[in-house]
XYZ file of C-alpha atoms in Angstrom:
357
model
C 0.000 0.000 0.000
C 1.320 3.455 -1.277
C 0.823 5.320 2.702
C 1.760 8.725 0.719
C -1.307 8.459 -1.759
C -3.933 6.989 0.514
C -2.950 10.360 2.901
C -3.585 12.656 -0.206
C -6.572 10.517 -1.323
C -8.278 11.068 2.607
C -7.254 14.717 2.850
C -9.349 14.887 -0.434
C -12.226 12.751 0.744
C -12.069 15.431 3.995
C -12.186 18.941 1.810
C -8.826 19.786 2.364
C -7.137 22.141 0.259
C -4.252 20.498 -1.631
C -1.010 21.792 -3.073
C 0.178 21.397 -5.982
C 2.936 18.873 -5.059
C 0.075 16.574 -3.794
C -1.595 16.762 -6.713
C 0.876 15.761 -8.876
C 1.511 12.810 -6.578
C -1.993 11.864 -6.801
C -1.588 11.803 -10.120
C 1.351 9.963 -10.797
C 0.918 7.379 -8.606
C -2.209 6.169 -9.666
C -3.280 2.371 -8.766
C -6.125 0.429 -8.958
C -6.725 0.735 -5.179
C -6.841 4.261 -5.407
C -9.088 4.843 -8.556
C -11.710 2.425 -6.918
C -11.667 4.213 -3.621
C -12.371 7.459 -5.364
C -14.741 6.480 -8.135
C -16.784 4.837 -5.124
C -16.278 8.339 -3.078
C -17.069 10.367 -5.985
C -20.601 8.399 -6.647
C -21.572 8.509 -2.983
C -20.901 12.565 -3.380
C -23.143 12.823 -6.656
C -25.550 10.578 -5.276
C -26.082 12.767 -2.402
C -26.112 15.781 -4.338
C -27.961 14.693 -7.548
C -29.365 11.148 -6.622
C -29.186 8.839 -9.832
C -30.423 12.170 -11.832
C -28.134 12.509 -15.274
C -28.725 15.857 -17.234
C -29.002 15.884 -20.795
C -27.667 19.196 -22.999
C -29.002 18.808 -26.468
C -25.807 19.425 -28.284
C -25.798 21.849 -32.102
C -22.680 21.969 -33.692
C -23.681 25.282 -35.906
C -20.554 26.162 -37.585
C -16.732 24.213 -38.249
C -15.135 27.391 -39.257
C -13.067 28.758 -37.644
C -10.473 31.897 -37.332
C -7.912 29.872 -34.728
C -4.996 27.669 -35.915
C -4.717 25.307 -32.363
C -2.742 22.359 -33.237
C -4.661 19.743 -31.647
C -7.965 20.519 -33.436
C -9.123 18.697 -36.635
C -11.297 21.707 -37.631
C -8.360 24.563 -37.257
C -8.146 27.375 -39.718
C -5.208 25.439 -41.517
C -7.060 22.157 -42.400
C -7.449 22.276 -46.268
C -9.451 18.921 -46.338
C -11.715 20.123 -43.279
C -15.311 20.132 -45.356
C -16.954 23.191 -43.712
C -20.280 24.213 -42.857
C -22.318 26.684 -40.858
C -25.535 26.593 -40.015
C -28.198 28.846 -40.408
C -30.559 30.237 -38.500
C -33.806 28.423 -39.519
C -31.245 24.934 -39.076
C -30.636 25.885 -35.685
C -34.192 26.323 -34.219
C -35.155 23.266 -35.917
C -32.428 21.607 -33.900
C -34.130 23.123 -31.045
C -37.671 22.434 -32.129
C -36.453 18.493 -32.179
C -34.557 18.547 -28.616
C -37.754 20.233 -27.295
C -39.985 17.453 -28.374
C -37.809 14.784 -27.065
C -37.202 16.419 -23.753
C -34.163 18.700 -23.774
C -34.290 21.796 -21.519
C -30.902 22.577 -22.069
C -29.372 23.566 -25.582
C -25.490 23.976 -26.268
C -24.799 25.712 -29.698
C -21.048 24.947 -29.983
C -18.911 25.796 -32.647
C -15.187 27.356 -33.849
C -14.238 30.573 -33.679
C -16.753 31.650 -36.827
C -16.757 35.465 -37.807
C -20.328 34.628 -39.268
C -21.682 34.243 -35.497
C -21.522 38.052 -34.759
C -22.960 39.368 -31.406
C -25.861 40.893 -33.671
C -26.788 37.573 -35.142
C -26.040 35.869 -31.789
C -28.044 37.713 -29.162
C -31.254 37.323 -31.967
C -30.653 33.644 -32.086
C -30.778 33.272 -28.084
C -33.642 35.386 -28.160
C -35.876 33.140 -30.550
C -34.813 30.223 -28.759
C -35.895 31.869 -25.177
C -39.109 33.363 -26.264
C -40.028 29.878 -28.079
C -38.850 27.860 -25.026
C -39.126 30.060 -21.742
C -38.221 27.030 -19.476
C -34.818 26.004 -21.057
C -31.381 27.084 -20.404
C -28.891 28.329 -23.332
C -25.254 27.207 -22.746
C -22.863 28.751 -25.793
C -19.560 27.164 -26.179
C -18.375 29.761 -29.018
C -14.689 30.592 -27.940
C -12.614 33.629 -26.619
C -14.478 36.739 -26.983
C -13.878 40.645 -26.068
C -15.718 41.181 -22.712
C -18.192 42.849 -24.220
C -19.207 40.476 -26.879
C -19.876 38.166 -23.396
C -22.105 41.415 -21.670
C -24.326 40.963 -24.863
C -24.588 37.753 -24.712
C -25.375 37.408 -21.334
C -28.186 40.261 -21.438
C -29.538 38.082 -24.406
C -30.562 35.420 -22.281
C -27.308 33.014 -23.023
C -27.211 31.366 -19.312
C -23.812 29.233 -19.149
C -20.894 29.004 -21.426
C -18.191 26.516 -21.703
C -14.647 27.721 -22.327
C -11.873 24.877 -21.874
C -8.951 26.654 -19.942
C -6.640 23.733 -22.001
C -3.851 24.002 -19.426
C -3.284 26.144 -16.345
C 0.470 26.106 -17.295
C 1.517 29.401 -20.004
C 4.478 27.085 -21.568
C 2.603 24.157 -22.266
C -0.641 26.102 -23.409
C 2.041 27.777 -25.995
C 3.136 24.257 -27.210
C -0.352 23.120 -28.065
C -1.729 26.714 -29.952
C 0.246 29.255 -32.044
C 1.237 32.145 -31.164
C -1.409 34.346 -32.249
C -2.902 32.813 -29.474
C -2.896 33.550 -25.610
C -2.721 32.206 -22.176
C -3.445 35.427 -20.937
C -6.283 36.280 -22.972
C -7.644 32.833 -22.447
C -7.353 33.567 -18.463
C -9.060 37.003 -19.344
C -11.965 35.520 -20.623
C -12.893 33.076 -18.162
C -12.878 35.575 -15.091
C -14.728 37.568 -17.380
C -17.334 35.112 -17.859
C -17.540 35.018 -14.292
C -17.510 37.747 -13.287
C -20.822 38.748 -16.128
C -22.547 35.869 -13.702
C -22.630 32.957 -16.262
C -22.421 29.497 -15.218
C -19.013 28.962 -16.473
C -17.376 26.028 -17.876
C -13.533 24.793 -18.232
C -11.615 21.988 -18.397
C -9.034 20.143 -20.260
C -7.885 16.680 -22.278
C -6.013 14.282 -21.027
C -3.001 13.004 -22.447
C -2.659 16.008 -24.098
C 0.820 16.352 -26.514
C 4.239 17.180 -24.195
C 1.207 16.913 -20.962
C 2.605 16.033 -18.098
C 2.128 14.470 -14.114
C 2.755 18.274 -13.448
C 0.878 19.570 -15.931
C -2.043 18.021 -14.524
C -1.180 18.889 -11.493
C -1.519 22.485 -12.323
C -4.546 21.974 -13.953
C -6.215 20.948 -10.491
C -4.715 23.653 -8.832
C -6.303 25.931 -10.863
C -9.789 24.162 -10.980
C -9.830 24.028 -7.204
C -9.577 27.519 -6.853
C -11.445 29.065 -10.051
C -14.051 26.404 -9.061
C -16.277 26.533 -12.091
C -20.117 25.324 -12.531
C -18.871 22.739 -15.106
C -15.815 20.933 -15.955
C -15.491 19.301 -19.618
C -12.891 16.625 -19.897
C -11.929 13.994 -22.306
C -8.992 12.271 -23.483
C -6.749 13.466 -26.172
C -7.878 12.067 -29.468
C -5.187 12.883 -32.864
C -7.235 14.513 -35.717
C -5.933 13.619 -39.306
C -4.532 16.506 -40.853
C -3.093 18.049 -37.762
C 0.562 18.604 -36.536
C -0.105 16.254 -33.676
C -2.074 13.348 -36.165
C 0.403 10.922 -34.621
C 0.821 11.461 -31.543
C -1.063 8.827 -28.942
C -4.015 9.107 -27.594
C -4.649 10.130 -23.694
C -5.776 7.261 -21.744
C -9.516 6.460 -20.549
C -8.506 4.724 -17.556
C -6.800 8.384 -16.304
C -9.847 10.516 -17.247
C -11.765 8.149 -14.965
C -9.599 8.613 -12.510
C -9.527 12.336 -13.018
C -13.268 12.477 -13.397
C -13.580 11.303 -9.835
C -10.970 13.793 -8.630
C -12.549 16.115 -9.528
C -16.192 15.503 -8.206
C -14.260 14.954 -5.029
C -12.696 18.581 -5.526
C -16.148 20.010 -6.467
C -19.109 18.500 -5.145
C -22.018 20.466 -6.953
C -19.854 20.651 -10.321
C -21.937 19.626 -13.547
C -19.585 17.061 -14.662
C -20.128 15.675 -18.514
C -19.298 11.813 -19.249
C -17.935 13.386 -22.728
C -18.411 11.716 -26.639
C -14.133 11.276 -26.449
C -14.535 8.768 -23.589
C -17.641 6.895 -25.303
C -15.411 7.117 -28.683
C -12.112 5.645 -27.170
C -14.323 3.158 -25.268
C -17.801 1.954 -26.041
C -18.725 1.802 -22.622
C -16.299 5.046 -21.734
C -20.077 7.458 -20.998
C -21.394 4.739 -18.591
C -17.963 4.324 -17.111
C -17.795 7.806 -16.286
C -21.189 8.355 -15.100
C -20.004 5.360 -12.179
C -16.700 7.656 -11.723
C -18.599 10.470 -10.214
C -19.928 12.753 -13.708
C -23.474 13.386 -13.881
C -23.817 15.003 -17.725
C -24.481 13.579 -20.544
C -24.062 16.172 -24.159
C -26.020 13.863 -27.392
C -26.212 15.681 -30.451
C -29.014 17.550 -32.150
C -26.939 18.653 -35.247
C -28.594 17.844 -38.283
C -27.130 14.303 -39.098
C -25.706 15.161 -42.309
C -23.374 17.809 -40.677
C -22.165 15.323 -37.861
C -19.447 13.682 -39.113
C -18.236 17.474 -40.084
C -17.560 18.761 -36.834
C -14.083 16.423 -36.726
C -12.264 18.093 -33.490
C -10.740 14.335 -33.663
C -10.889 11.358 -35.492
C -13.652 7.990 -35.341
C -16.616 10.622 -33.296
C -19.468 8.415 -32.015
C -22.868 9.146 -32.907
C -22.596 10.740 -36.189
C -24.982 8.769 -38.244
C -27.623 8.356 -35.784
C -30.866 10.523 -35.701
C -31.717 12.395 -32.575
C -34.781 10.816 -31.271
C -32.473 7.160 -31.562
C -29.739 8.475 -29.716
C -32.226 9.698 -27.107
C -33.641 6.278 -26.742
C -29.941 4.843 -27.030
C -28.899 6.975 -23.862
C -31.815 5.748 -21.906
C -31.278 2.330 -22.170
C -27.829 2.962 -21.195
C -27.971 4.750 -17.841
C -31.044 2.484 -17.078
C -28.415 -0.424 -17.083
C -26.405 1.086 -14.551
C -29.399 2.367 -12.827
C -29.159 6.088 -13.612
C -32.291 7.412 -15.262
C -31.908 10.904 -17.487
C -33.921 13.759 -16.468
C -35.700 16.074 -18.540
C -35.106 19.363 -16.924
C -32.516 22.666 -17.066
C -29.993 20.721 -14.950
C -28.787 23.668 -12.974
C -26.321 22.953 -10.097
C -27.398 22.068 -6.926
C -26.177 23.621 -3.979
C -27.623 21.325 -1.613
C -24.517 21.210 1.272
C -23.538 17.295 1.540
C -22.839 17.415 4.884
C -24.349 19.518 7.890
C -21.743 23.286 9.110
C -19.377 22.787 11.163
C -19.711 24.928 14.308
């Protein structure tokens, strides 16, 4: 028995504030001991917050253009054999017409960095959608934008937004984007988005290119003190095409791991089982859901767009109508006796145990 990690893994079970050298123990250390002590942690933590409840975000991939050049991505600005598409407007409430009928409250119009998607055509967009469907929530996952793109947005009706940090270390966030591109402004963006009162997202893949025990490490660091409504992450998948097409792929067994970390580090978090763990294994969403995440993202995108939005290579799902992927996803959290909910899946702030005097 590792004494060193089983300390770190109870002073993380007790809400103790870690350091970044414990982190990066926790991480490198990993054994089998240890994941199954916190996956079974991080369940009993959901549980208690969210009972067996997993959210669903309809997912609408409106646009794979896209201004930015990141190295990692299979739809980046340099891919000449990327076949692009955007969306229009009409495409996109039809998307939402769909998820309505089937029981989506929560809609998440993700898409590159697209000049097309001004604020003007934006803040109409999230106003059709709102007056057509009061009770659901808008979550945008659109890119870095100038603070007062965001303020638009926000007084639009756009209620969360989902901005992957990448890495919390400046070095390794320059290896992996070029350098047009910013740590800083990437930083700028997210406090931003806080500070406008979204429910922000971050996160970050795993097994990223030149990653390491540290890097991770840092990204923890940063999560447990930015502590953000949601946390998106996935491992690395290599896009065709790309600078890093042959570099491996993260591992699923370490997002697990991470996954549970994490709901450890943040109880109320809204925690996705992401389409990168279902594609690198077929039971990777149901495998995360039992590691402590409580989201679920299918896609509403029309189906002949799907296999478009290529951020990596072999995405699930792209060939299946919406209403069957619905159905699929129920029969697959009924198996492990989680049932999908149809409501705005806000976080709950229900306090897991009672104040301590």
């Amino acid at each position: 028995m590792d004494e060193t990690l089983f300390s770190i893994i109870a002073s993380l079970e007790d809400g103790r504030r870690l350091g970044t050298d414990e982190f990066e123990y926790l991480v490198s250390h990993r054994t089998h001991e240890g994941a199954t002590q916190l996956a079974r942690t991080a369940a009993d933590i959901r549980n208690e917050i969210y009972g067996h409840d997993i959210f669903v975000r309809g997912l609408i991939e409106v646009s794979n253009y896209c201004k930015n050049d990141c190295y990692y991505c299979g739809i980046r600005k340099s891919h000449s054999h990327c076949d692009r598409y955007r969306l229009d407007d009409d495409q996109i409430l039809t998307c939402c017409r769909e998820g309505y009928s089937l029981g989506f409250r929560t809609f998440v119009l993700q898409g590159g960095e697209d000049p097309a998607f001004t604020d003007d055509r934006l803040c109409k967009l999230i106003d059709q959608i709102k007056t057509e469907y009061p009770d659901t929530a808008i979550t945008l996952s659109l890119g870095e934008r100038s603070r007062e793109s965001y303020t638009r947005l926000k007084k639009a009706g756009a209620d969360r937004y989902l901005l992957r940090h990448e890495t919390a270390d400046r070095e390794h966030y320059a290896q992996l984007h070029p350098p047009a591109m910013s740590y800083d402004n990437r930083m700028r963006c997210l406090q931003d988005l806080r500070d406008l009162g979204f429910a922000v997202g971050a996160g970050m893949m795993v097994g990223a290119p030149f990653q390491t025990p540290r890097h991770l490490a840092e990204d923890l660091a940063f999560l447990q003190d930015f502590q953000p409504d949601m946390c998106g992450i996935g491992p690395f998948i290599p896009a065709a095409g790309t600078p890093f097409e042959h570099e491996p792929a993260g591992s699923v067994e370490e997002t697990l791991y991470l996954l549970s970390i994490l709901r450890i580090l943040m109880p109320h978090v809204l925690l996705p089982a992401t389409t990168a763990l279902g594609t690198m294994d077929p039971q990777g969403r149901e495998k995360g859901i039992l590691c402590g995440a409580n989201v679920i993202m299918p896609n509403l995108s029309p189906v002949g767009v799907r296999k478009k939005y290529a951020l990596y290579d072999n995405k699930i799902c792209t060939g299946e109508e919406s209403a069957q992927c619905r159905v699929c996803l129920d029969i697959k959290m009924d198996h492990i006796g989680y049932q999908i909910v149809c409501d705005r899946g806000d976080v709950r702030r229900k306090p897991i145990c009672p104040e301590q005097p």
